[in-house]
Amino acid sequence: MVHKSLKEILVGLESELPGFLAAAVVGGDGLNIAQHTRSSQTPVENISAQMALFIKLVQLSVTKLDAGVIEDTLLTTTEAYLLIWVVPGTPYFLGVVVDRTKTLLGHVRLIGRVYVSRVASVLPYPEKSGDLHEQPARVIVPSAPGIRR
C-alpha cells in the first residue's frame, strides 16, 4: 500500500465527489490536522471547533439512547450536505461538504466511507483497528453547564 499524506487523501476525495466544496480531518479538540477546499473562500477552520462539539453531543445522545453505532452524521441544508464520520479508534473525524445540487447523497456516503479508511490508514494512532462499523464511537464530552453525563 502506498502511504499518502492526509492532504493528498483529501485532494483525492475532491476528484471523486461532484460538487465537492471542502473536507477536513479534525481532532476532538476542534483543531484541523488537514483540510482541503475547492475555494479559498470556504472558512473550514471557523467551523471545526463547533463541529467537534456537535459530534460529541451527538455521540453522547446516541450512547444515552443505546441506539447503536453511529455510521455517519448528516446535516442537510437547502444548498449543501455536510457529512461527518468518526475515524475508528482515534479522536478524529472526517467532515465533507458538497453542493447537494451536484451530487447524490448515497454517492457521498459510499465515497466517504472509503476515504475514512484511507484517513485511518495514515494516522499514527495506536488504538485504531478494525472496520468502520466495528467500533463504537468514543464519547469525550467536555464539562459544560447544562450537559449531564
Short mmCIF file of N, CA and C in Angstrom, two decimals:
data_model
loop_
_atom_site.label_atom_id
_atom_site.label_comp_id
_atom_site.label_asym_id
_atom_site.label_seq_id
_atom_site.Cartn_x
_atom_site.Cartn_y
_atom_site.Cartn_z
N MET A 1 0.84 -1.18 0.00
CA MET A 1 0.00 0.00 0.00
C MET A 1 0.88 1.24 0.00
N VAL A 2 0.53 2.23 -0.79
CA VAL A 2 1.26 3.48 -0.84
C VAL A 2 0.69 4.41 0.21
N HIS A 3 1.54 4.89 1.10
CA HIS A 3 1.07 5.82 2.13
C HIS A 3 1.06 7.23 1.56
N LYS A 4 -0.04 7.90 1.73
CA LYS A 4 -0.17 9.27 1.27
C LYS A 4 -0.31 10.17 2.48
N SER A 5 -0.12 11.44 2.26
CA SER A 5 -0.37 12.39 3.33
C SER A 5 -1.88 12.63 3.42
N LEU A 6 -2.31 13.15 4.55
CA LEU A 6 -3.73 13.47 4.70
C LEU A 6 -4.18 14.47 3.65
N LYS A 7 -3.35 15.44 3.35
CA LYS A 7 -3.70 16.45 2.34
C LYS A 7 -3.91 15.78 0.98
N GLU A 8 -3.03 14.85 0.61
CA GLU A 8 -3.18 14.14 -0.67
C GLU A 8 -4.47 13.33 -0.70
N ILE A 9 -4.82 12.74 0.43
CA ILE A 9 -6.06 11.97 0.51
C ILE A 9 -7.26 12.88 0.30
N LEU A 10 -7.25 14.05 0.93
CA LEU A 10 -8.37 14.98 0.78
C LEU A 10 -8.46 15.55 -0.63
N VAL A 11 -7.33 15.77 -1.28
CA VAL A 11 -7.33 16.20 -2.68
C VAL A 11 -7.95 15.11 -3.55
N GLY A 12 -7.62 13.85 -3.27
CA GLY A 12 -8.22 12.73 -3.99
C GLY A 12 -9.72 12.65 -3.80
N LEU A 13 -10.17 12.99 -2.61
CA LEU A 13 -11.61 13.00 -2.31
C LEU A 13 -12.33 13.99 -3.21
N GLU A 14 -11.73 15.16 -3.40
CA GLU A 14 -12.34 16.16 -4.29
C GLU A 14 -12.53 15.60 -5.70
N SER A 15 -11.56 14.84 -6.19
CA SER A 15 -11.64 14.32 -7.55
C SER A 15 -12.74 13.27 -7.71
N GLU A 16 -13.20 12.68 -6.62
CA GLU A 16 -14.22 11.63 -6.70
C GLU A 16 -15.63 12.11 -6.36
N LEU A 17 -15.75 13.34 -5.88
CA LEU A 17 -17.06 13.83 -5.47
C LEU A 17 -17.49 15.05 -6.29
N PRO A 18 -18.47 14.87 -7.17
CA PRO A 18 -19.02 16.04 -7.86
C PRO A 18 -19.61 17.00 -6.82
N GLY A 19 -19.40 18.28 -7.01
CA GLY A 19 -19.95 19.26 -6.09
C GLY A 19 -19.13 19.44 -4.82
N PHE A 20 -17.94 18.86 -4.78
CA PHE A 20 -17.08 18.98 -3.60
C PHE A 20 -16.86 20.45 -3.26
N LEU A 21 -17.00 20.79 -1.96
CA LEU A 21 -16.72 22.14 -1.50
C LEU A 21 -15.54 22.17 -0.53
N ALA A 22 -15.55 21.22 0.43
CA ALA A 22 -14.48 21.21 1.43
C ALA A 22 -14.45 19.88 2.16
N ALA A 23 -13.27 19.58 2.73
CA ALA A 23 -13.12 18.40 3.58
C ALA A 23 -12.04 18.73 4.61
N ALA A 24 -12.19 18.15 5.79
CA ALA A 24 -11.19 18.36 6.84
C ALA A 24 -11.14 17.14 7.75
N VAL A 25 -9.95 16.88 8.27
CA VAL A 25 -9.77 15.90 9.34
C VAL A 25 -9.55 16.74 10.59
N VAL A 26 -10.43 16.53 11.56
CA VAL A 26 -10.47 17.39 12.74
C VAL A 26 -10.32 16.54 14.00
N GLY A 27 -9.56 17.06 14.94
CA GLY A 27 -9.39 16.38 16.22
C GLY A 27 -10.53 16.68 17.16
N GLY A 28 -10.63 15.90 18.23
CA GLY A 28 -11.67 16.10 19.23
C GLY A 28 -11.60 17.46 19.88
N ASP A 29 -10.45 18.12 19.78
CA ASP A 29 -10.28 19.46 20.33
C ASP A 29 -10.75 20.54 19.37
N GLY A 30 -11.19 20.15 18.17
CA GLY A 30 -11.69 21.10 17.19
C GLY A 30 -10.64 21.69 16.27
N LEU A 31 -9.39 21.23 16.39
CA LEU A 31 -8.33 21.74 15.52
C LEU A 31 -8.16 20.85 14.30
N ASN A 32 -8.06 21.48 13.13
CA ASN A 32 -7.84 20.74 11.89
C ASN A 32 -6.42 20.20 11.86
N ILE A 33 -6.27 18.94 11.46
CA ILE A 33 -4.92 18.44 11.21
C ILE A 33 -4.67 18.37 9.70
N ALA A 34 -5.74 18.46 8.92
CA ALA A 34 -5.62 18.55 7.46
C ALA A 34 -6.93 19.09 6.92
N GLN A 35 -6.82 19.83 5.84
CA GLN A 35 -8.03 20.33 5.18
C GLN A 35 -7.75 20.59 3.72
N HIS A 36 -8.83 20.58 2.94
CA HIS A 36 -8.72 20.90 1.52
C HIS A 36 -10.05 21.51 1.12
N THR A 37 -9.99 22.64 0.42
CA THR A 37 -11.20 23.29 -0.06
C THR A 37 -11.07 23.58 -1.55
N ARG A 38 -12.21 23.63 -2.19
CA ARG A 38 -12.22 23.97 -3.61
C ARG A 38 -11.93 25.46 -3.79
N SER A 39 -12.33 26.24 -2.81
CA SER A 39 -12.17 27.69 -2.89
C SER A 39 -11.57 28.21 -1.60
N SER A 40 -10.71 29.19 -1.71
CA SER A 40 -10.13 29.79 -0.50
C SER A 40 -11.18 30.57 0.28
N GLN A 41 -12.35 30.74 -0.29
CA GLN A 41 -13.44 31.46 0.38
C GLN A 41 -14.15 30.60 1.43
N THR A 42 -13.89 29.29 1.44
CA THR A 42 -14.56 28.39 2.38
C THR A 42 -13.84 28.42 3.72
N PRO A 43 -14.50 28.91 4.79
CA PRO A 43 -13.84 29.09 6.10
C PRO A 43 -13.88 27.82 6.96
N VAL A 44 -13.18 26.78 6.56
CA VAL A 44 -13.23 25.50 7.26
C VAL A 44 -12.80 25.63 8.72
N GLU A 45 -11.72 26.37 8.97
CA GLU A 45 -11.20 26.48 10.34
C GLU A 45 -12.24 27.09 11.27
N ASN A 46 -13.07 27.98 10.74
CA ASN A 46 -14.04 28.68 11.58
C ASN A 46 -15.12 27.78 12.15
N ILE A 47 -15.40 26.67 11.48
CA ILE A 47 -16.49 25.82 11.97
C ILE A 47 -16.01 24.52 12.62
N SER A 48 -14.74 24.23 12.55
CA SER A 48 -14.23 22.95 13.06
C SER A 48 -14.49 22.75 14.55
N ALA A 49 -14.24 23.77 15.35
CA ALA A 49 -14.45 23.64 16.80
C ALA A 49 -15.92 23.40 17.12
N GLN A 50 -16.81 24.12 16.44
CA GLN A 50 -18.24 23.93 16.67
C GLN A 50 -18.68 22.54 16.24
N MET A 51 -18.12 22.04 15.13
CA MET A 51 -18.49 20.71 14.66
C MET A 51 -17.98 19.63 15.61
N ALA A 52 -16.81 19.83 16.19
CA ALA A 52 -16.29 18.85 17.16
C ALA A 52 -17.22 18.76 18.36
N LEU A 53 -17.68 19.89 18.87
CA LEU A 53 -18.61 19.88 20.00
C LEU A 53 -19.93 19.23 19.59
N PHE A 54 -20.41 19.55 18.40
CA PHE A 54 -21.65 18.95 17.89
C PHE A 54 -21.54 17.42 17.83
N ILE A 55 -20.43 16.92 17.29
CA ILE A 55 -20.23 15.47 17.18
C ILE A 55 -20.21 14.83 18.56
N LYS A 56 -19.56 15.46 19.51
CA LYS A 56 -19.52 14.91 20.88
C LYS A 56 -20.92 14.84 21.47
N LEU A 57 -21.74 15.85 21.22
CA LEU A 57 -23.11 15.84 21.74
C LEU A 57 -23.95 14.76 21.05
N VAL A 58 -23.76 14.58 19.75
CA VAL A 58 -24.47 13.51 19.03
C VAL A 58 -24.07 12.15 19.60
N GLN A 59 -22.77 11.94 19.79
CA GLN A 59 -22.29 10.67 20.33
C GLN A 59 -22.85 10.41 21.72
N LEU A 60 -22.88 11.43 22.55
CA LEU A 60 -23.42 11.29 23.90
C LEU A 60 -24.91 10.92 23.85
N SER A 61 -25.66 11.58 22.98
CA SER A 61 -27.09 11.29 22.85
C SER A 61 -27.33 9.86 22.38
N VAL A 62 -26.58 9.42 21.39
CA VAL A 62 -26.73 8.07 20.87
C VAL A 62 -26.38 7.05 21.94
N THR A 63 -25.34 7.32 22.71
CA THR A 63 -24.95 6.42 23.80
C THR A 63 -26.05 6.34 24.85
N LYS A 64 -26.59 7.49 25.25
CA LYS A 64 -27.66 7.50 26.26
C LYS A 64 -28.91 6.78 25.77
N LEU A 65 -29.18 6.86 24.48
CA LEU A 65 -30.33 6.17 23.90
C LEU A 65 -30.06 4.70 23.64
N ASP A 66 -28.81 4.29 23.78
CA ASP A 66 -28.39 2.93 23.44
C ASP A 66 -28.86 2.59 22.03
N ALA A 67 -28.58 3.51 21.10
CA ALA A 67 -29.10 3.42 19.74
C ALA A 67 -28.13 2.77 18.75
N GLY A 68 -27.04 2.21 19.24
CA GLY A 68 -26.12 1.53 18.34
C GLY A 68 -24.92 2.39 17.98
N VAL A 69 -24.26 1.98 16.92
CA VAL A 69 -23.04 2.64 16.46
C VAL A 69 -23.41 3.67 15.38
N ILE A 70 -22.86 4.86 15.49
CA ILE A 70 -23.11 5.90 14.50
C ILE A 70 -22.36 5.56 13.22
N GLU A 71 -23.08 5.50 12.11
CA GLU A 71 -22.44 5.27 10.82
C GLU A 71 -21.88 6.57 10.26
N ASP A 72 -22.70 7.60 10.29
CA ASP A 72 -22.26 8.93 9.89
C ASP A 72 -23.23 9.94 10.47
N THR A 73 -22.87 11.20 10.42
CA THR A 73 -23.74 12.27 10.87
C THR A 73 -23.97 13.17 9.67
N LEU A 74 -25.24 13.44 9.37
CA LEU A 74 -25.60 14.21 8.19
C LEU A 74 -26.32 15.48 8.59
N LEU A 75 -25.85 16.60 8.07
CA LEU A 75 -26.56 17.88 8.17
C LEU A 75 -26.95 18.25 6.75
N THR A 76 -28.22 18.56 6.56
CA THR A 76 -28.71 18.90 5.23
C THR A 76 -29.22 20.33 5.24
N THR A 77 -28.76 21.12 4.28
CA THR A 77 -29.29 22.46 4.10
C THR A 77 -29.89 22.54 2.71
N THR A 78 -30.45 23.67 2.38
CA THR A 78 -31.03 23.81 1.04
C THR A 78 -29.97 23.76 -0.05
N GLU A 79 -28.71 24.03 0.32
CA GLU A 79 -27.66 24.08 -0.69
C GLU A 79 -26.57 23.02 -0.55
N ALA A 80 -26.45 22.40 0.62
CA ALA A 80 -25.30 21.51 0.83
C ALA A 80 -25.64 20.33 1.72
N TYR A 81 -24.81 19.30 1.58
CA TYR A 81 -24.77 18.18 2.52
C TYR A 81 -23.45 18.30 3.28
N LEU A 82 -23.52 18.15 4.59
CA LEU A 82 -22.32 18.07 5.41
C LEU A 82 -22.37 16.71 6.08
N LEU A 83 -21.43 15.85 5.71
CA LEU A 83 -21.35 14.51 6.30
C LEU A 83 -20.11 14.40 7.15
N ILE A 84 -20.27 13.74 8.29
CA ILE A 84 -19.17 13.59 9.24
C ILE A 84 -19.07 12.13 9.65
N TRP A 85 -17.84 11.61 9.60
CA TRP A 85 -17.56 10.25 10.03
C TRP A 85 -16.49 10.28 11.11
N VAL A 86 -16.69 9.55 12.19
CA VAL A 86 -15.64 9.39 13.18
C VAL A 86 -14.63 8.39 12.62
N VAL A 87 -13.34 8.71 12.73
CA VAL A 87 -12.30 7.79 12.28
C VAL A 87 -12.11 6.77 13.39
N PRO A 88 -12.43 5.49 13.15
CA PRO A 88 -12.42 4.47 14.21
C PRO A 88 -11.10 4.39 14.97
N GLY A 89 -11.23 4.29 16.29
CA GLY A 89 -10.06 4.11 17.14
C GLY A 89 -9.21 5.34 17.31
N THR A 90 -9.73 6.49 16.90
CA THR A 90 -8.97 7.74 17.02
C THR A 90 -9.90 8.83 17.57
N PRO A 91 -9.33 9.94 18.00
CA PRO A 91 -10.17 11.07 18.42
C PRO A 91 -10.48 12.02 17.25
N TYR A 92 -10.34 11.55 16.02
CA TYR A 92 -10.51 12.40 14.85
C TYR A 92 -11.80 12.09 14.10
N PHE A 93 -12.26 13.07 13.33
CA PHE A 93 -13.36 12.82 12.41
C PHE A 93 -13.05 13.45 11.06
N LEU A 94 -13.71 12.90 10.04
CA LEU A 94 -13.61 13.42 8.68
C LEU A 94 -14.91 14.12 8.37
N GLY A 95 -14.84 15.38 8.01
CA GLY A 95 -16.02 16.14 7.61
C GLY A 95 -15.91 16.51 6.14
N VAL A 96 -17.01 16.34 5.41
CA VAL A 96 -17.03 16.64 3.98
C VAL A 96 -18.27 17.48 3.68
N VAL A 97 -18.08 18.54 2.90
CA VAL A 97 -19.20 19.39 2.47
C VAL A 97 -19.27 19.34 0.96
N VAL A 98 -20.48 19.08 0.44
CA VAL A 98 -20.69 19.04 -1.01
C VAL A 98 -21.93 19.85 -1.36
N ASP A 99 -21.95 20.35 -2.58
CA ASP A 99 -23.12 21.04 -3.13
C ASP A 99 -24.17 19.97 -3.43
N ARG A 100 -25.30 20.02 -2.75
CA ARG A 100 -26.28 18.94 -2.90
C ARG A 100 -26.97 18.92 -4.25
N THR A 101 -26.85 20.00 -5.01
CA THR A 101 -27.47 20.01 -6.34
C THR A 101 -26.58 19.34 -7.39
N LYS A 102 -25.34 19.02 -7.01
CA LYS A 102 -24.39 18.46 -7.98
C LYS A 102 -23.97 17.03 -7.69
N THR A 103 -24.57 16.42 -6.67
CA THR A 103 -24.17 15.06 -6.32
C THR A 103 -25.35 14.32 -5.70
N LEU A 104 -25.18 13.04 -5.49
CA LEU A 104 -26.19 12.21 -4.84
C LEU A 104 -25.71 11.86 -3.44
N LEU A 105 -26.60 11.90 -2.48
CA LEU A 105 -26.24 11.62 -1.09
C LEU A 105 -25.65 10.23 -0.93
N GLY A 106 -26.21 9.23 -1.59
CA GLY A 106 -25.68 7.87 -1.50
C GLY A 106 -24.25 7.77 -2.00
N HIS A 107 -23.94 8.52 -3.04
CA HIS A 107 -22.57 8.53 -3.57
C HIS A 107 -21.61 9.14 -2.55
N VAL A 108 -22.02 10.23 -1.92
CA VAL A 108 -21.16 10.87 -0.91
C VAL A 108 -20.91 9.91 0.25
N ARG A 109 -21.96 9.21 0.68
CA ARG A 109 -21.79 8.26 1.79
C ARG A 109 -20.84 7.12 1.40
N LEU A 110 -20.99 6.60 0.22
CA LEU A 110 -20.14 5.50 -0.24
C LEU A 110 -18.67 5.94 -0.32
N ILE A 111 -18.43 7.03 -0.99
CA ILE A 111 -17.06 7.52 -1.15
C ILE A 111 -16.49 7.94 0.21
N GLY A 112 -17.31 8.54 1.04
CA GLY A 112 -16.85 8.96 2.37
C GLY A 112 -16.35 7.80 3.20
N ARG A 113 -17.06 6.69 3.16
CA ARG A 113 -16.63 5.50 3.93
C ARG A 113 -15.27 4.99 3.44
N VAL A 114 -15.08 5.02 2.14
CA VAL A 114 -13.79 4.60 1.58
C VAL A 114 -12.69 5.53 2.09
N TYR A 115 -12.96 6.81 2.10
CA TYR A 115 -11.94 7.78 2.50
C TYR A 115 -11.70 7.80 4.00
N VAL A 116 -12.68 7.45 4.81
CA VAL A 116 -12.43 7.32 6.25
C VAL A 116 -11.39 6.23 6.48
N SER A 117 -11.49 5.14 5.75
CA SER A 117 -10.49 4.07 5.86
C SER A 117 -9.12 4.55 5.42
N ARG A 118 -9.07 5.35 4.38
CA ARG A 118 -7.78 5.88 3.90
C ARG A 118 -7.17 6.83 4.93
N VAL A 119 -8.00 7.67 5.51
CA VAL A 119 -7.52 8.58 6.56
C VAL A 119 -6.99 7.77 7.74
N ALA A 120 -7.75 6.77 8.16
CA ALA A 120 -7.33 5.93 9.29
C ALA A 120 -6.00 5.25 9.02
N SER A 121 -5.76 4.89 7.76
CA SER A 121 -4.53 4.16 7.44
C SER A 121 -3.27 5.00 7.59
N VAL A 122 -3.38 6.31 7.58
CA VAL A 122 -2.19 7.16 7.70
C VAL A 122 -2.08 7.85 9.05
N LEU A 123 -3.08 7.71 9.90
CA LEU A 123 -3.00 8.32 11.23
C LEU A 123 -2.18 7.43 12.15
N PRO A 124 -1.16 7.95 12.77
CA PRO A 124 -0.33 7.15 13.67
C PRO A 124 -0.95 7.06 15.05
N TYR A 125 -2.08 6.38 15.15
CA TYR A 125 -2.79 6.30 16.42
C TYR A 125 -2.86 4.84 16.85
N PRO A 126 -2.36 4.49 18.03
CA PRO A 126 -2.21 3.08 18.42
C PRO A 126 -3.51 2.31 18.59
N GLU A 127 -4.62 2.98 18.86
CA GLU A 127 -5.87 2.26 19.15
C GLU A 127 -6.65 1.89 17.90
N LYS A 128 -6.26 2.40 16.73
CA LYS A 128 -7.09 2.16 15.56
C LYS A 128 -6.92 0.74 15.05
N SER A 129 -8.03 0.16 14.73
CA SER A 129 -8.04 -1.16 14.12
C SER A 129 -9.46 -1.49 13.74
N GLY A 130 -9.64 -2.43 12.87
CA GLY A 130 -10.97 -2.91 12.55
C GLY A 130 -11.68 -2.08 11.49
N ASP A 131 -12.87 -2.52 11.20
CA ASP A 131 -13.70 -1.92 10.18
C ASP A 131 -14.38 -0.67 10.71
N LEU A 132 -14.86 0.15 9.81
CA LEU A 132 -15.52 1.40 10.15
C LEU A 132 -16.66 1.21 11.14
N HIS A 133 -17.42 0.14 10.99
CA HIS A 133 -18.60 -0.04 11.83
C HIS A 133 -18.41 -1.05 12.95
N GLU A 134 -17.20 -1.52 13.17
CA GLU A 134 -16.96 -2.50 14.22
C GLU A 134 -16.77 -1.86 15.59
N GLN A 135 -16.38 -0.60 15.62
CA GLN A 135 -16.05 0.02 16.89
C GLN A 135 -17.05 1.10 17.22
N PRO A 136 -17.50 1.15 18.48
CA PRO A 136 -18.36 2.26 18.87
C PRO A 136 -17.54 3.54 18.91
N ALA A 137 -18.20 4.64 18.66
CA ALA A 137 -17.52 5.93 18.73
C ALA A 137 -17.15 6.23 20.17
N ARG A 138 -15.98 6.80 20.36
CA ARG A 138 -15.55 7.19 21.70
C ARG A 138 -16.27 8.47 22.07
N VAL A 139 -16.79 8.53 23.27
CA VAL A 139 -17.51 9.70 23.72
C VAL A 139 -16.64 10.44 24.72
N ILE A 140 -16.24 11.65 24.35
CA ILE A 140 -15.47 12.50 25.23
C ILE A 140 -16.20 13.83 25.26
N VAL A 141 -16.87 14.12 26.34
CA VAL A 141 -17.68 15.32 26.42
C VAL A 141 -17.08 16.27 27.44
N PRO A 142 -16.81 17.51 27.04
CA PRO A 142 -16.26 18.46 27.99
C PRO A 142 -17.31 18.85 29.02
N SER A 143 -16.86 19.21 30.20
CA SER A 143 -17.79 19.69 31.21
C SER A 143 -18.31 21.04 30.76
N ALA A 144 -19.62 21.17 30.77
CA ALA A 144 -20.24 22.42 30.39
C ALA A 144 -21.56 22.54 31.11
N PRO A 145 -21.98 23.76 31.43
CA PRO A 145 -23.27 23.94 32.10
C PRO A 145 -24.39 23.37 31.25
N GLY A 146 -25.31 22.70 31.87
CA GLY A 146 -26.47 22.17 31.17
C GLY A 146 -26.27 20.81 30.53
N ILE A 147 -25.07 20.27 30.57
CA ILE A 147 -24.81 18.95 29.99
C ILE A 147 -24.60 17.97 31.13
N ARG A 148 -25.49 17.00 31.21
CA ARG A 148 -25.39 15.98 32.25
C ARG A 148 -24.76 14.75 31.67
N ARG A 149 -23.85 14.16 32.41
CA ARG A 149 -23.20 12.93 31.95
C ARG A 149 -23.92 11.73 32.46
#
